């Protein structure tokens, strides 16, 4: 499978208890969203999820074949991924990683640059667009006209000073 087939979903930050459970810092929407998965990947290894529950903003997970704290310890600090094909997104929604590298154009079709990064701020996400100059564009409906993931194009409305 290709790297683009996966989503970086979180990081194992610690073990939990003595029965081999791990504590995952979730990078997806929420621990509640992530506990719906039946499998996850640590490195190239696939694990069946035998149990998962939310606890203080983290996901406590029992991975298949990891039955005690000693077996769980080597996974501390490792990133956790899920397959995109295991995620059911609502119509019109997309993975942010799928638009990194997209061409960004204004409403008249002029190329502004390439979406190089997405920053999270308390108010909204910010698209960092690099071209002749760098633009910081809030990812809100007032500025994002359309996003075509398949074509790799984001159309934005710019205002003076952006």
PDB file of N, CA and C in Angstrom, residues 10-13 23-24 27 41-43 72-81:
ATOM      1  N   UNK A  10      -2.648   9.320  15.258  1.00  0.00           N
ATOM      2  CA  UNK A  10      -2.302   9.621  16.631  1.00  0.00           C
ATOM      3  C   UNK A  10      -0.941   9.058  16.999  1.00  0.00           C
ATOM      4  N   UNK A  11      -0.695   9.048  18.300  1.00  0.00           N
ATOM      5  CA  UNK A  11       0.593   8.593  18.810  1.00  0.00           C
ATOM      6  C   UNK A  11       0.355   7.853  20.117  1.00  0.00           C
ATOM      7  N   UNK A  12       1.016   6.724  20.262  1.00  0.00           N
ATOM      8  CA  UNK A  12       0.954   5.984  21.528  1.00  0.00           C
ATOM      9  C   UNK A  12       1.861   6.718  22.508  1.00  0.00           C
ATOM     10  N   UNK A  13       1.262   7.276  23.553  1.00  0.00           N
ATOM     11  CA  UNK A  13       2.043   8.088  24.490  1.00  0.00           C
ATOM     12  C   UNK A  13       2.454   7.317  25.742  1.00  0.00           C
ATOM     13  N   UNK A  23      -2.177   3.920  25.612  1.00  0.00           N
ATOM     14  CA  UNK A  23      -2.848   5.224  25.675  1.00  0.00           C
ATOM     15  C   UNK A  23      -2.462   5.997  24.420  1.00  0.00           C
ATOM     16  N   UNK A  24      -3.470   6.350  23.604  1.00  0.00           N
ATOM     17  CA  UNK A  24      -3.211   7.012  22.328  1.00  0.00           C
ATOM     18  C   UNK A  24      -3.676   8.461  22.368  1.00  0.00           C
ATOM     19  N   UNK A  27      -5.124  12.290  16.931  1.00  0.00           N
ATOM     20  CA  UNK A  27      -4.974  13.455  16.066  1.00  0.00           C
ATOM     21  C   UNK A  27      -6.164  13.632  15.136  1.00  0.00           C
ATOM     22  N   UNK A  41      -2.626   0.665  12.431  1.00  0.00           N
ATOM     23  CA  UNK A  41      -1.279   0.275  12.025  1.00  0.00           C
ATOM     24  C   UNK A  41      -0.260   1.047  12.856  1.00  0.00           C
ATOM     25  N   UNK A  42       0.735   0.308  13.324  1.00  0.00           N
ATOM     26  CA  UNK A  42       1.878   0.896  14.014  1.00  0.00           C
ATOM     27  C   UNK A  42       3.077   0.462  13.197  1.00  0.00           C
ATOM     28  N   UNK A  43       3.735   1.436  12.554  1.00  0.00           N
ATOM     29  CA  UNK A  43       4.764   1.084  11.589  1.00  0.00           C
ATOM     30  C   UNK A  43       4.093   0.350  10.444  1.00  0.00           C
ATOM     31  N   UNK A  72       3.600  -4.165  25.475  1.00  0.00           N
ATOM     32  CA  UNK A  72       3.118  -2.842  25.056  1.00  0.00           C
ATOM     33  C   UNK A  72       4.218  -1.770  25.082  1.00  0.00           C
ATOM     34  N   UNK A  73       5.182  -1.897  25.968  1.00  0.00           N
ATOM     35  CA  UNK A  73       6.225  -0.871  26.159  1.00  0.00           C
ATOM     36  C   UNK A  73       6.962  -0.462  24.879  1.00  0.00           C
ATOM     37  N   UNK A  74       7.344  -1.387  23.995  1.00  0.00           N
ATOM     38  CA  UNK A  74       8.085  -0.967  22.794  1.00  0.00           C
ATOM     39  C   UNK A  74       7.288  -0.046  21.857  1.00  0.00           C
ATOM     40  N   UNK A  75       5.971   0.033  22.039  1.00  0.00           N
ATOM     41  CA  UNK A  75       5.150   0.863  21.157  1.00  0.00           C
ATOM     42  C   UNK A  75       5.018   2.304  21.643  1.00  0.00           C
ATOM     43  N   UNK A  76       5.497   2.570  22.849  1.00  0.00           N
ATOM     44  CA  UNK A  76       5.442   3.929  23.404  1.00  0.00           C
ATOM     45  C   UNK A  76       6.219   4.881  22.494  1.00  0.00           C
ATOM     46  N   UNK A  77       5.559   5.994  22.101  1.00  0.00           N
ATOM     47  CA  UNK A  77       6.183   6.990  21.241  1.00  0.00           C
ATOM     48  C   UNK A  77       5.967   6.742  19.753  1.00  0.00           C
ATOM     49  N   UNK A  78       5.330   5.636  19.392  1.00  0.00           N
ATOM     50  CA  UNK A  78       5.121   5.288  17.982  1.00  0.00           C
ATOM     51  C   UNK A  78       3.836   5.933  17.449  1.00  0.00           C
ATOM     52  N   UNK A  79       3.885   6.339  16.166  1.00  0.00           N
ATOM     53  CA  UNK A  79       2.698   6.890  15.509  1.00  0.00           C
ATOM     54  C   UNK A  79       1.744   5.765  15.130  1.00  0.00           C
ATOM     55  N   UNK A  80       0.479   6.112  15.142  1.00  0.00           N
ATOM     56  CA  UNK A  80      -0.587   5.181  14.801  1.00  0.00           C
ATOM     57  C   UNK A  80      -1.257   5.700  13.532  1.00  0.00           C
ATOM     58  N   UNK A  81      -1.512   4.788  12.599  1.00  0.00           N
ATOM     59  CA  UNK A  81      -2.174   5.165  11.350  1.00  0.00           C
ATOM     60  C   UNK A  81      -3.401   4.295  11.136  1.00  0.00           C
TER      61      UNK A  81
END
